[in-house]
Coordinates of C-alpha atoms and ligand atoms in Angstrom, one line a residue:
Chain A
M1089 CA -10.1 -21.6 -8.8
S1090 CA -7.5 -19.2 -7.3
S1091 CA -10.0 -16.1 -7.7
T1092 CA -12.3 -17.7 -5.0
K1093 CA -9.6 -18.6 -3.1
N1094 CA -8.2 -15.2 -3.3
I1095 CA -11.7 -13.6 -2.5
F1096 CA -11.7 -16.2 0.6
A1097 CA -8.4 -15.2 1.7
V1098 CA -9.5 -11.7 1.8
F1099 CA -12.6 -12.5 3.5
K1100 CA -11.1 -14.2 6.3
R1101 CA -8.7 -11.6 7.2
E1102 CA -11.3 -8.9 6.8
F1103 CA -13.8 -11.2 8.9
F1104 CA -11.4 -12.2 11.8
S1105 CA -10.2 -8.3 12.0
Y1106 CA -13.6 -7.6 13.0
F1107 CA -13.8 -9.9 15.8
N1108 CA -10.4 -9.6 17.0
S1109 CA -10.9 -5.8 18.1
P1110 CA -14.5 -4.7 20.2
V1111 CA -15.8 -3.5 17.0
A1112 CA -18.1 -6.4 16.1
Y1113 CA -18.9 -7.2 19.6
V1114 CA -20.0 -3.7 20.6
I1115 CA -22.1 -3.4 17.2
L1116 CA -23.8 -6.8 17.6
V1117 CA -24.7 -5.7 21.4
I1118 CA -25.9 -2.3 20.3
Y1119 CA -27.9 -3.9 17.4
L1120 CA -29.6 -6.7 19.6
L1121 CA -30.5 -3.9 22.1
A1122 CA -31.9 -1.9 19.6
V1123 CA -33.9 -4.2 17.8
M1124 CA -35.5 -5.4 20.9
G1125 CA -35.8 -2.0 22.4
F1126 CA -37.4 -0.6 19.4
C1127 CA -39.6 -3.7 19.1
F1128 CA -40.9 -3.6 22.8
F1129 CA -41.2 0.2 23.4
F1130 CA -42.4 1.5 20.0
G1131 CA -43.7 -1.5 18.1
G1132 CA -46.4 -2.6 20.5
F1133 CA -45.0 -5.9 20.0
L1134 CA -46.8 -7.5 23.4
S1135 CA -50.0 -5.6 23.0
T1136 CA -51.0 -6.8 19.6
D1137 CA -52.9 -10.2 20.1
D1138 CA -51.9 -12.0 16.8
A1139 CA -48.5 -12.4 17.8
S1140 CA -47.4 -11.1 14.1
L1141 CA -43.8 -10.5 14.2
T1142 CA -43.5 -8.7 10.9
R1143 CA -44.7 -5.2 11.7
P1144 CA -43.6 -4.5 14.9
F1145 CA -40.1 -6.2 14.8
F1146 CA -39.0 -5.6 11.2
M1147 CA -40.4 -2.0 10.7
W1148 CA -37.6 -0.3 12.7
H1149 CA -35.1 -2.4 11.2
P1150 CA -34.1 0.2 8.2
W1151 CA -33.4 3.2 10.8
I1152 CA -31.1 0.8 12.9
Y1153 CA -29.0 0.1 10.0
M1154 CA -29.1 3.2 8.7
V1155 CA -26.6 4.1 11.5
L1156 CA -25.0 0.6 12.4
A1157 CA -24.1 -0.7 8.8
P1158 CA -22.0 2.4 8.2
A1159 CA -20.2 1.8 11.7
V1160 CA -19.6 -1.7 10.4
G1161 CA -18.5 -0.7 7.0
M1162 CA -16.5 2.2 7.5
K1163 CA -13.5 0.7 8.1
L1164 CA -13.3 -1.5 5.0
W1165 CA -11.5 0.7 2.6
S1166 CA -10.4 4.0 4.5
E1167 CA -8.4 2.1 6.8
E1168 CA -6.6 0.6 4.0
H1169 CA -5.7 4.0 2.8
R1170 CA -5.0 5.4 6.4
L1171 CA -2.5 2.6 6.9
G1172 CA -0.9 2.4 3.5
T1173 CA -1.8 -1.2 3.3
M1174 CA -3.7 -0.5 0.2
E1175 CA -0.5 -0.5 -1.4
L1176 CA 0.5 -4.1 -0.3
L1177 CA -3.0 -5.3 -1.4
M1178 CA -3.1 -3.8 -4.8
T1179 CA 0.6 -5.2 -5.5
M1180 CA -0.5 -8.7 -4.6
P1181 CA -1.4 -11.0 -7.4
I1182 CA -5.1 -10.5 -7.1
S1183 CA -7.6 -8.5 -9.0
P1184 CA -9.5 -5.4 -7.2
W1185 CA -12.5 -7.0 -7.7
Q1186 CA -11.4 -9.8 -5.7
A1187 CA -10.4 -7.7 -2.8
I1188 CA -13.4 -5.7 -2.9
L1189 CA -15.9 -8.9 -2.7
G1190 CA -14.0 -10.6 -0.2
K1191 CA -14.0 -7.4 2.2
F1192 CA -17.8 -6.9 1.3
F1193 CA -18.3 -10.6 2.0
A1194 CA -16.9 -10.0 5.4
A1195 CA -18.9 -7.2 6.5
A1196 CA -22.1 -8.9 5.2
M1197 CA -21.2 -12.0 7.1
V1198 CA -21.4 -9.9 10.3
W1199 CA -25.1 -8.7 9.5
L1200 CA -25.9 -12.6 9.0
I1201 CA -24.5 -13.2 12.4
A1202 CA -26.5 -10.2 13.8
L1203 CA -29.7 -11.3 12.1
T1204 CA -29.1 -15.0 13.3
L1205 CA -28.8 -13.6 16.8
T1206 CA -32.4 -12.4 16.8
F1207 CA -33.4 -15.7 16.0
P1208 CA -34.6 -16.2 20.1
I1209 CA -37.3 -13.2 19.5
V1210 CA -38.8 -15.7 16.8
W1211 CA -38.5 -18.4 18.6
T1212 CA -40.3 -16.7 21.7
V1213 CA -43.2 -15.7 19.0
S1214 CA -43.5 -19.1 17.9
Y1215 CA -44.0 -20.3 21.2
L1216 CA -46.6 -17.9 22.2
G1217 CA -48.8 -18.0 19.1
E1218 CA -48.6 -19.3 15.5
P1219 CA -46.9 -16.8 13.5
D1220 CA -47.1 -17.1 9.6
S1221 CA -43.5 -18.2 8.8
G1222 CA -43.6 -17.2 5.3
P1223 CA -43.9 -13.4 5.9
I1224 CA -41.0 -13.8 8.6
L1225 CA -38.8 -15.6 6.3
S1226 CA -39.2 -12.9 3.6
S1227 CA -38.9 -10.1 6.4
Y1228 CA -35.7 -11.6 7.4
V1229 CA -34.6 -11.4 3.8
A1230 CA -35.8 -8.0 3.3
S1231 CA -34.0 -6.7 6.5
Y1232 CA -30.6 -8.6 5.3
F1233 CA -30.6 -6.8 1.7
Y1234 CA -31.6 -3.6 3.6
A1235 CA -28.3 -4.0 5.9
I1236 CA -26.0 -5.1 3.0
S1237 CA -27.3 -2.5 0.7
C1238 CA -26.6 0.4 3.4
L1239 CA -22.9 -1.4 3.8
A1240 CA -22.4 -1.4 0.0
V1241 CA -22.9 2.3 0.1
T1242 CA -20.6 2.6 3.1
S1243 CA -17.9 0.5 0.9
A1244 CA -18.4 3.0 -2.0
V1245 CA -17.7 6.1 0.5
S1246 CA -15.2 4.7 2.5
A1247 CA -13.1 3.9 -1.0
F1248 CA -13.0 7.7 -1.3
T1249 CA -11.5 9.0 2.1
R1250 CA -8.9 7.8 4.6
S1251 CA -10.8 9.2 7.6
Q1252 CA -13.4 6.8 9.0
V1253 CA -15.4 9.6 10.7
I1254 CA -16.0 11.5 7.6
C1255 CA -16.9 7.9 6.1
F1256 CA -19.3 7.1 8.7
I1257 CA -21.0 10.8 8.7
I1258 CA -21.4 10.8 4.8
S1259 CA -22.6 7.2 4.6
V1260 CA -25.3 7.5 7.4
A1261 CA -26.5 10.7 5.5
I1262 CA -26.8 8.9 2.2
C1263 CA -28.9 6.1 3.8
L1264 CA -30.7 8.6 5.4
V1265 CA -31.7 10.3 2.4
L1266 CA -32.1 6.8 0.6
T1267 CA -34.6 5.8 3.7
L1268 CA -36.5 9.0 3.9
L1269 CA -37.3 9.3 0.3
G1270 CA -38.9 5.9 0.5
M1271 CA -41.1 7.2 3.2
Q1272 CA -44.6 7.9 2.2
Q1273 CA -45.3 11.1 4.4
V1274 CA -41.9 12.5 3.3
V1275 CA -42.9 11.9 -0.5
D1276 CA -46.4 13.6 0.3
A1277 CA -44.9 16.4 1.9
I1278 CA -42.5 17.0 -1.1
I1279 CA -45.0 16.6 -3.8
K1280 CA -47.1 19.3 -2.1
S1281 CA -44.3 21.7 -1.9
L1282 CA -43.5 21.1 -5.7
P1283 CA -45.6 22.1 -8.8
A1284 CA -47.5 19.5 -9.6
S1285 CA -45.6 18.6 -12.8
M1286 CA -43.1 17.2 -10.6
E1287 CA -45.2 14.5 -9.1
D1288 CA -43.9 11.7 -11.2
T1289 CA -40.4 12.4 -11.0
V1290 CA -40.7 12.6 -7.0
R1291 CA -42.5 9.1 -7.2
F1292 CA -40.0 7.6 -9.4
I1293 CA -37.1 8.8 -7.2
S1294 CA -39.0 7.8 -4.2
Y1295 CA -39.4 4.2 -5.9
L1296 CA -35.6 4.0 -6.7
C1297 CA -35.0 4.5 -2.8
F1298 CA -34.6 1.6 -0.4
L1299 CA -37.7 2.0 1.9
S1300 CA -40.5 1.0 -0.5
H1301 CA -38.7 -2.3 -1.5
F1302 CA -38.2 -3.4 1.8
Y1303 CA -41.8 -3.1 3.0
D1304 CA -42.9 -4.7 -0.2
M1305 CA -40.8 -7.5 0.7
S1306 CA -41.4 -8.0 4.2
K1307 CA -45.2 -7.8 3.3
G1308 CA -44.6 -11.6 2.3
L1309 CA -44.5 -10.9 -1.1
L1310 CA -41.0 -12.2 -1.6
V1311 CA -41.1 -10.5 -4.9
F1312 CA -38.1 -11.3 -7.4
R1313 CA -38.2 -7.9 -8.5
D1314 CA -37.2 -6.3 -5.2
I1315 CA -34.2 -8.6 -4.7
L1316 CA -32.9 -7.6 -8.3
Y1317 CA -33.7 -3.9 -7.2
F1318 CA -31.1 -4.6 -3.7
A1319 CA -28.8 -6.7 -5.8
S1320 CA -28.4 -4.0 -8.4
V1321 CA -28.2 -1.2 -6.0
I1322 CA -25.3 -3.2 -4.2
T1323 CA -23.5 -4.0 -7.6
F1324 CA -23.6 -0.1 -8.6
C1325 CA -22.2 0.6 -4.9
L1326 CA -19.3 -2.0 -5.6
M1327 CA -18.9 -0.8 -9.1
I1328 CA -18.2 2.8 -7.6
T1329 CA -16.0 1.3 -4.8
H1330 CA -13.9 -0.2 -7.6
Y1331 CA -14.1 3.1 -9.7
A1332 CA -12.9 5.0 -6.5
I1333 CA -10.0 2.5 -5.8
Q1334 CA -8.6 2.7 -9.5
S1335 CA -8.7 6.5 -9.5
K1336 CA -6.5 6.8 -6.4
R1337 CA -3.9 4.8 -8.6
A1338 CA -4.2 6.4 -11.9
Chain B
M814 CA 13.9 -9.6 -15.3
I815 CA 12.5 -5.8 -15.1
Q816 CA 12.3 -3.8 -18.4
V817 CA 11.4 -0.5 -17.6
K818 CA 10.8 2.0 -20.7
D819 CA 10.1 5.7 -20.8
L820 CA 8.1 5.7 -17.5
R821 CA 6.4 8.8 -16.9
K822 CA 4.0 9.9 -13.9
M823 CA 1.9 13.0 -13.4
F824 CA 0.2 14.2 -10.5
G825 CA -2.1 16.8 -11.8
S826 CA 0.4 19.1 -13.9
K827 CA 3.1 18.0 -11.9
V828 CA 6.0 15.9 -13.3
A829 CA 6.9 13.2 -10.8
V830 CA 8.5 10.9 -13.0
D831 CA 9.9 11.7 -16.1
G832 CA 11.0 9.5 -18.8
V833 CA 12.9 6.7 -16.7
T834 CA 14.6 3.7 -18.7
F835 CA 16.3 1.0 -17.0
N836 CA 16.5 -3.1 -17.2
V837 CA 17.5 -5.2 -14.6
K838 CA 18.7 -8.8 -15.4
R839 CA 18.6 -11.7 -12.9
G840 CA 22.0 -11.5 -10.7
E841 CA 21.9 -7.9 -10.8
V842 CA 21.3 -5.7 -7.5
L843 CA 20.0 -1.9 -8.7
G844 CA 20.4 0.8 -6.0
F845 CA 18.4 3.6 -6.4
L846 CA 19.5 6.9 -5.3
G847 CA 18.1 10.6 -5.4
P848 CA 17.2 13.4 -3.1
N849 CA 13.9 13.4 -1.4
G850 CA 11.0 13.7 -3.7
A851 CA 13.1 13.0 -6.6
G852 CA 10.5 10.1 -7.7
K853 CA 12.2 7.1 -6.4
S854 CA 9.0 5.7 -4.5
T855 CA 6.8 6.7 -7.4
T856 CA 9.0 4.8 -10.0
M857 CA 8.7 1.6 -7.8
R858 CA 5.0 2.0 -7.5
M859 CA 4.7 2.0 -10.9
V860 CA 7.0 -0.9 -11.5
T861 CA 5.2 -2.9 -9.0
G862 CA 1.7 -2.3 -10.7
Y863 CA 0.4 0.2 -7.8
F864 CA 0.3 3.3 -9.9
N865 CA -0.8 3.2 -13.5
P866 CA 1.9 5.2 -15.5
T867 CA 0.9 8.1 -17.5
A868 CA 2.9 6.9 -20.2
G869 CA 5.7 4.1 -20.8
S870 CA 6.0 0.2 -19.9
V871 CA 7.1 -2.0 -17.5
L872 CA 7.6 -5.8 -18.0
V873 CA 8.7 -8.1 -15.1
G874 CA 9.6 -11.2 -15.9
G875 CA 8.9 -10.5 -19.5
V876 CA 5.2 -9.9 -18.6
D877 CA 3.4 -6.5 -19.1
M878 CA 2.3 -5.2 -16.3
L879 CA -0.4 -3.0 -17.6
E880 CA -1.6 -5.9 -19.7
K881 CA -1.5 -8.9 -17.2
P882 CA -1.0 -7.3 -13.9
E883 CA -1.8 -10.3 -11.8
L884 CA 0.7 -12.6 -13.7
A885 CA 3.5 -10.1 -13.5
K886 CA 2.7 -9.3 -9.9
S887 CA 3.0 -12.9 -9.0
C888 CA 6.6 -13.3 -9.6
L889 CA 7.4 -10.0 -7.8
G890 CA 7.9 -9.1 -4.1
Y891 CA 7.5 -5.6 -2.7
L892 CA 8.6 -3.7 0.3
P893 CA 6.7 -0.4 0.3
E894 CA 7.9 2.8 1.8
N895 CA 7.2 2.7 5.4
A896 CA 6.4 -0.8 5.7
P897 CA 2.5 -0.7 6.0
L898 CA 0.8 -3.6 8.0
Y899 CA -2.3 -4.5 9.1
S900 CA -2.4 -3.6 12.8
D901 CA -4.9 -5.7 14.1
M902 CA -3.2 -8.7 13.1
S903 CA -0.3 -10.9 14.5
V904 CA 2.9 -11.3 12.7
V905 CA 2.4 -14.8 11.9
G906 CA -1.4 -14.2 10.8
F907 CA -0.2 -11.3 8.7
L908 CA 2.4 -13.4 6.8
G909 CA 0.0 -16.0 6.6
F910 CA -2.7 -13.9 4.8
T911 CA 0.0 -12.8 2.4
A912 CA 1.2 -16.3 1.7
E913 CA -2.2 -17.0 0.8
L914 CA -2.6 -14.0 -1.4
R915 CA 0.4 -15.5 -3.2
G916 CA -1.1 -18.8 -3.7
L917 CA 0.2 -20.8 -0.9
Y918 CA -1.9 -22.9 1.2
G919 CA -1.4 -25.8 3.8
A920 CA 2.0 -27.1 4.5
A921 CA 3.5 -24.8 1.9
K922 CA 2.0 -21.9 3.5
M923 CA 3.3 -23.0 7.1
K924 CA 6.8 -23.4 5.4
A925 CA 6.8 -20.6 3.6
V926 CA 5.9 -18.4 6.7
D927 CA 8.7 -20.4 8.8
R928 CA 11.1 -19.8 6.2
A929 CA 10.6 -16.0 6.1
L930 CA 10.4 -15.6 10.0
D931 CA 13.6 -17.2 10.2
T932 CA 15.2 -15.3 7.5
C933 CA 14.1 -11.9 9.2
F934 CA 14.8 -13.2 12.7
L935 CA 11.2 -12.6 13.8
D936 CA 10.9 -15.8 15.5
S937 CA 10.7 -14.0 18.9
V938 CA 7.7 -11.9 18.0
R939 CA 5.6 -14.6 16.0
N940 CA 2.7 -14.2 18.0
Q941 CA 3.0 -10.6 18.9
S942 CA 0.4 -8.1 17.4
V943 CA 1.6 -6.1 14.8
D944 CA 0.6 -2.8 16.3
T945 CA 2.7 -3.7 19.5
L946 CA 6.2 -4.2 17.4
S947 CA 8.8 -1.9 17.4
K948 CA 9.7 0.0 14.4
G949 CA 12.5 -2.2 13.4
Y950 CA 10.6 -5.2 14.1
R951 CA 7.4 -4.0 11.9
H952 CA 10.0 -3.4 9.0
R953 CA 11.3 -6.6 9.2
T954 CA 7.7 -7.8 9.2
C955 CA 7.1 -6.2 6.1
F956 CA 10.2 -7.3 4.6
A957 CA 9.4 -10.7 5.4
Q958 CA 6.2 -10.5 3.7
S959 CA 8.0 -9.6 0.6
I960 CA 10.1 -12.3 0.3
I961 CA 7.7 -14.8 1.5
H962 CA 6.9 -16.5 -2.0
D963 CA 10.7 -16.8 -2.8
P964 CA 10.0 -14.1 -5.8
E965 CA 12.2 -13.7 -8.8
V966 CA 11.9 -10.2 -8.6
L967 CA 12.5 -8.0 -5.5
I968 CA 11.4 -4.0 -5.2
L969 CA 12.6 -2.7 -1.8
D970 CA 11.7 0.8 -0.9
E971 CA 14.4 2.0 1.8
P972 CA 14.8 -1.7 3.4
T973 CA 17.0 -0.7 6.0
D974 CA 15.2 2.4 7.1
G975 CA 14.5 2.1 11.0
L976 CA 16.8 -1.0 11.4
D977 CA 19.4 -1.0 14.0
P978 CA 23.1 -1.1 12.9
N979 CA 23.3 -5.4 13.0
Q980 CA 20.1 -5.8 11.5
K981 CA 21.0 -3.0 8.7
H982 CA 24.2 -5.4 8.0
E983 CA 22.1 -8.4 8.1
V984 CA 19.6 -7.1 5.4
R985 CA 22.9 -5.9 3.3
N986 CA 24.0 -9.5 3.4
L987 CA 20.5 -10.9 2.6
I988 CA 20.0 -8.7 -0.3
K989 CA 23.7 -9.5 -1.7
R990 CA 23.0 -13.2 -1.1
M991 CA 19.8 -12.9 -2.9
G992 CA 21.0 -10.9 -5.3
E993 CA 23.0 -13.6 -6.7
T994 CA 19.7 -15.5 -7.9
K995 CA 17.2 -12.5 -8.2
A996 CA 16.7 -9.4 -9.8
I997 CA 16.6 -6.9 -7.2
V998 CA 16.0 -3.2 -7.1
F999 CA 16.3 -1.3 -4.0
S1000 CA 16.4 2.6 -2.8
T1001 CA 18.4 3.9 0.0
H1002 CA 19.7 7.1 1.3
I1003 CA 22.7 5.5 2.7
L1004 CA 25.5 5.5 0.1
E1005 CA 27.8 3.1 1.9
E1006 CA 25.2 0.6 1.4
V1007 CA 25.1 1.2 -2.5
E1008 CA 28.9 0.3 -2.2
A1009 CA 28.5 -2.5 -0.3
V1010 CA 25.3 -4.2 -1.9
C1011 CA 25.0 -3.0 -5.4
S1012 CA 26.3 -4.0 -8.7
R1013 CA 24.8 -1.2 -10.4
A1014 CA 23.4 2.3 -9.1
I1015 CA 20.9 5.0 -10.3
I1016 CA 20.8 8.3 -9.4
I1017 CA 17.1 9.9 -10.0
D1018 CA 16.7 13.7 -9.7
H1019 CA 13.4 15.5 -10.6
G1020 CA 12.0 12.6 -12.1
K1021 CA 15.1 11.9 -14.5
I1022 CA 18.0 9.6 -14.5
V1023 CA 21.1 11.8 -14.1
A1024 CA 23.8 8.9 -13.6
D1025 CA 23.7 5.2 -14.1
G1026 CA 26.7 2.8 -13.8
T1027 CA 28.7 0.6 -11.2
P1028 CA 29.4 2.1 -7.9
A1029 CA 32.9 2.4 -9.1
D1030 CA 32.0 4.0 -12.2
L1031 CA 29.9 6.7 -10.3
K1032 CA 32.7 7.3 -7.7
R1033 CA 35.0 8.2 -10.7
R1034 CA 32.7 11.0 -11.6
A1035 CA 33.3 12.9 -8.4
P1036 CA 35.0 16.1 -8.4
G1037 CA 38.6 15.4 -7.4
A1038 CA 38.3 11.6 -8.3
D1039 CA 41.7 10.2 -9.7
A1040 CA 43.7 13.1 -8.2
I1041 CA 47.1 12.0 -7.0
H1042 CA 47.9 12.9 -3.4
V1043 CA 51.6 13.3 -2.9
V1044 CA 53.9 14.4 0.0
I1045 CA 57.3 15.4 -1.4
R1046 CA 60.4 16.6 0.4
G1047 CA 62.9 18.7 -1.5
F1048 CA 65.4 21.2 -0.8
A1049 CA 65.5 24.8 0.0
G1050 CA 64.6 26.8 -3.1
S1051 CA 63.5 23.7 -5.1
G1052 CA 60.1 25.5 -6.1
I1053 CA 58.5 21.9 -6.2
R1054 CA 55.1 23.4 -6.7
A1055 CA 56.3 25.1 -9.9
E1056 CA 57.9 22.1 -11.2
L1057 CA 55.0 19.9 -10.7
E1058 CA 53.0 22.4 -12.8
K1059 CA 55.2 22.0 -15.6
I1060 CA 54.1 18.4 -15.8
I1061 CA 52.1 17.6 -19.1
G1062 CA 48.6 17.0 -18.3
V1063 CA 48.6 18.6 -15.1
E1064 CA 45.3 20.6 -14.8
K1065 CA 45.5 21.8 -11.3
I1066 CA 47.6 21.7 -8.0
E1067 CA 45.9 21.7 -5.1
P1068 CA 48.4 22.4 -2.1
K1069 CA 47.5 21.6 1.4
S1070 CA 50.7 22.8 3.0
C1071 CA 53.4 23.8 0.6
D1072 CA 56.8 26.0 1.5
D1073 CA 60.3 26.4 0.2
S1074 CA 61.3 23.0 0.4
S1075 CA 58.4 20.5 0.9
F1076 CA 54.9 20.3 -0.7
S1077 CA 52.0 18.2 0.3
G1078 CA 48.7 18.3 -1.7
R1079 CA 46.7 17.1 -4.8
V1080 CA 47.5 17.1 -8.4
L1081 CA 44.5 16.9 -10.7
S1082 CA 45.2 15.6 -14.3
T1083 CA 43.3 16.8 -17.1
H1084 CA 41.7 13.8 -18.6
K1085 CA 43.8 13.6 -21.2
I1086 CA 46.4 11.7 -19.2
K1087 CA 45.7 8.4 -17.3
P1088 CA 46.2 9.0 -13.5
S1089 CA 48.7 6.0 -13.3
E1090 CA 50.7 7.6 -15.9
L1091 CA 50.8 10.8 -14.1
A1092 CA 51.9 9.2 -11.0
L1093 CA 54.8 7.7 -12.9
E1094 CA 55.6 11.4 -14.2
I1095 CA 55.5 12.6 -10.7
A1096 CA 57.8 9.9 -9.6
A1097 CA 60.1 10.5 -12.2
L1098 CA 60.6 14.3 -11.4
V1099 CA 61.1 13.4 -8.0
S1100 CA 64.0 11.1 -8.8
A1101 CA 65.3 13.5 -11.4
K1102 CA 65.5 16.1 -8.8
S1103 CA 66.5 13.8 -6.1
W1104 CA 64.0 14.7 -3.8
K1105 CA 62.2 12.4 -1.5
L1106 CA 58.8 10.9 -1.9
E1107 CA 57.0 10.5 1.2
E1108 CA 53.5 9.7 -0.3
L1109 CA 51.8 9.1 -3.5
H1110 CA 48.5 7.6 -3.9
R1111 CA 45.5 8.0 -6.2
E1112 CA 42.5 9.2 -4.5
E1113 CA 39.3 7.5 -5.1
G1114 CA 36.0 9.6 -5.5
R1115 CA 33.5 9.1 -2.9
L1116 CA 29.9 8.5 -3.7
D1117 CA 28.4 11.3 -1.5
E1118 CA 30.5 13.7 -3.5
V1119 CA 29.3 12.6 -6.8
F1120 CA 25.6 12.6 -5.2
R1121 CA 26.0 16.1 -4.3
S1122 CA 27.6 17.4 -7.2
I1123 CA 25.0 15.7 -9.7
T1124 CA 21.9 16.5 -7.4
R1125 CA 23.1 19.9 -6.3
S1126 CA 20.6 22.2 -8.4
D1127 CA 17.5 21.7 -6.3
V1128 CA 19.4 22.7 -3.2
V1129 CA 20.1 26.3 -4.5
Ligands
ATP1119 N1 -0.1 10.6 -4.5 C1 0.8 11.6 -4.8 N2 -0.2 12.8 -5.2 C2 0.8 13.8 -5.7 N3 1.9 13.8 -5.9 C3 2.7 12.9 -5.3 C4 2.2 11.4 -4.9 N4 3.0 10.8 -4.6 C5 4.0 11.1 -5.0 N5 3.7 12.7 -5.3 C6 5.0 13.5 -5.7 O1 5.9 13.0 -6.7 C7 7.4 13.4 -6.2 C8 8.0 12.3 -5.8 O2 7.8 11.8 -4.8 P1 8.4 10.1 -4.3 O3 7.8 9.6 -3.2 O4 8.4 9.4 -5.4 O5 9.8 10.6 -3.9 P2 11.0 10.0 -3.4 O6 12.3 10.0 -4.2 O7 10.7 8.4 -2.9 O8 11.6 10.9 -2.1 P3 12.0 10.2 -0.6 O9 13.5 10.1 -0.8 O10 11.7 11.3 0.1 O11 11.3 8.9 -0.4 C9 7.2 14.1 -4.9 O12 7.0 15.7 -5.4 C10 5.7 13.9 -4.5 O13 5.3 15.2 -3.8
MG1120 MG1 10.7 7.3 -1.1

């Protein structure tokens, strides 16, 4: 199939461009330091007797992705606009969707590598105690979906601007809102400050945000529904990306 | 190979391209001329499927660009203005990537990349990173990208921009050679290039085609084209100028130096009489009066004069 080949060609270029520059290495190192740091200092990882990974290790991931996923994704399309290579890419015999998917998969691959590199921690814990592998696996899946959802948001934002800085700031802001609105404390505070009639609306909006789905999933209820949720968020963001790219050509 | 009909492009309320129509056949090299901001690049971007036209149609190799963009783009090579490149790749890596997007893999890809490197004299920098290349080499790399799949249709936006004189010469020859078997459209601000390479030229101004023809046709439209330049030596009191004015079909005499016994300058004809006939008339006059004819030749119009006279309006 030529469409898979095209997606793969774009993927390959994008993926190697991450590793041809320091970007990927810097982000991977910061990510690893951050997950371990949060886990050891704020997670009480060593003090919990049950050596359960899921809470202390994974609970900080959303906050890390909020910043680092936009850092990975910010160049996806803004760089293309800035260099003018958009004109090359869009006059090649490939469809915009193939380019969008290829680029998105490349950035998602960076996160797959990042998560794989956290395996030593899991290994340590398995060595220390006998953790339940079910919740660990589902937490990994939840964590990964969280990362690539933030990435999809960034992809959409980057398609609108040629400035990586603007893309980064706006994407972090959006991811922050999508995360905060999922926090129980934030939701309660908002509900208190609004008339009672608004409660259902607020809860519904909160439900549409990332965080509650993340916790559901990482609790070990690897729910099909939550995967579907993240998948539709990603699809929606990529559709916005497509729209932004096409509107620049109109 | 390229059929463009009533192409229009608006940016907001501003009209960038306003009803451009032209055809390019295989074996033709079409030069695109026009002042800055005339709409050359915008037209090319629509022909290559980067911009969607506001109205009008583009057929490349008989395939509609709007209906089947991927198929239409596959037989097309494009060098965008300013030669954009991915700055984090090497020259070979970049060409390999574009070859893959063109559907070339494995040995075919290697061959295509080598051929393009060869054609564009890029062998010495093949493994250099694109962002350390000099401007001319960047331009050549992007040019190599456009011919990597040996396309039938080539659209080149200022292909000789930033090249040294030798490379300009090479690229012109290359375009000319490829023009024998392909349909090529290229834009340029260098008018000698048009004369050297194009079989046809279009001048575009304010989004409209204002002239379309072979370079020779266009030159004939220059003010002062086909004037006869003469230097005549006569006798004291011959009144050469007055005699010349009496010839039927002479519209205007523009003397460079004219005195009692000699005349040097241009004779412009009304377009009722052929320049060659006018020349004969002048020669006949000279021999009838037993003057001496020192010089007589027909002046060719110059493209830059045509260009200036046609696209003058926006300078004012
Ligand atoms: N993306 C855009 N948005 C708004 N206006 C545009 C855009 N692209 C081009 N234009 C306008 O369209 C007009 C034609 O521009 P174009 O780039 O086609 O000129 P050109 O003939 O290629 O000029 P040059 O010789 O300088 O390359 C210009 O007035 C330009 O400002
Ligand atoms: Mg231009």
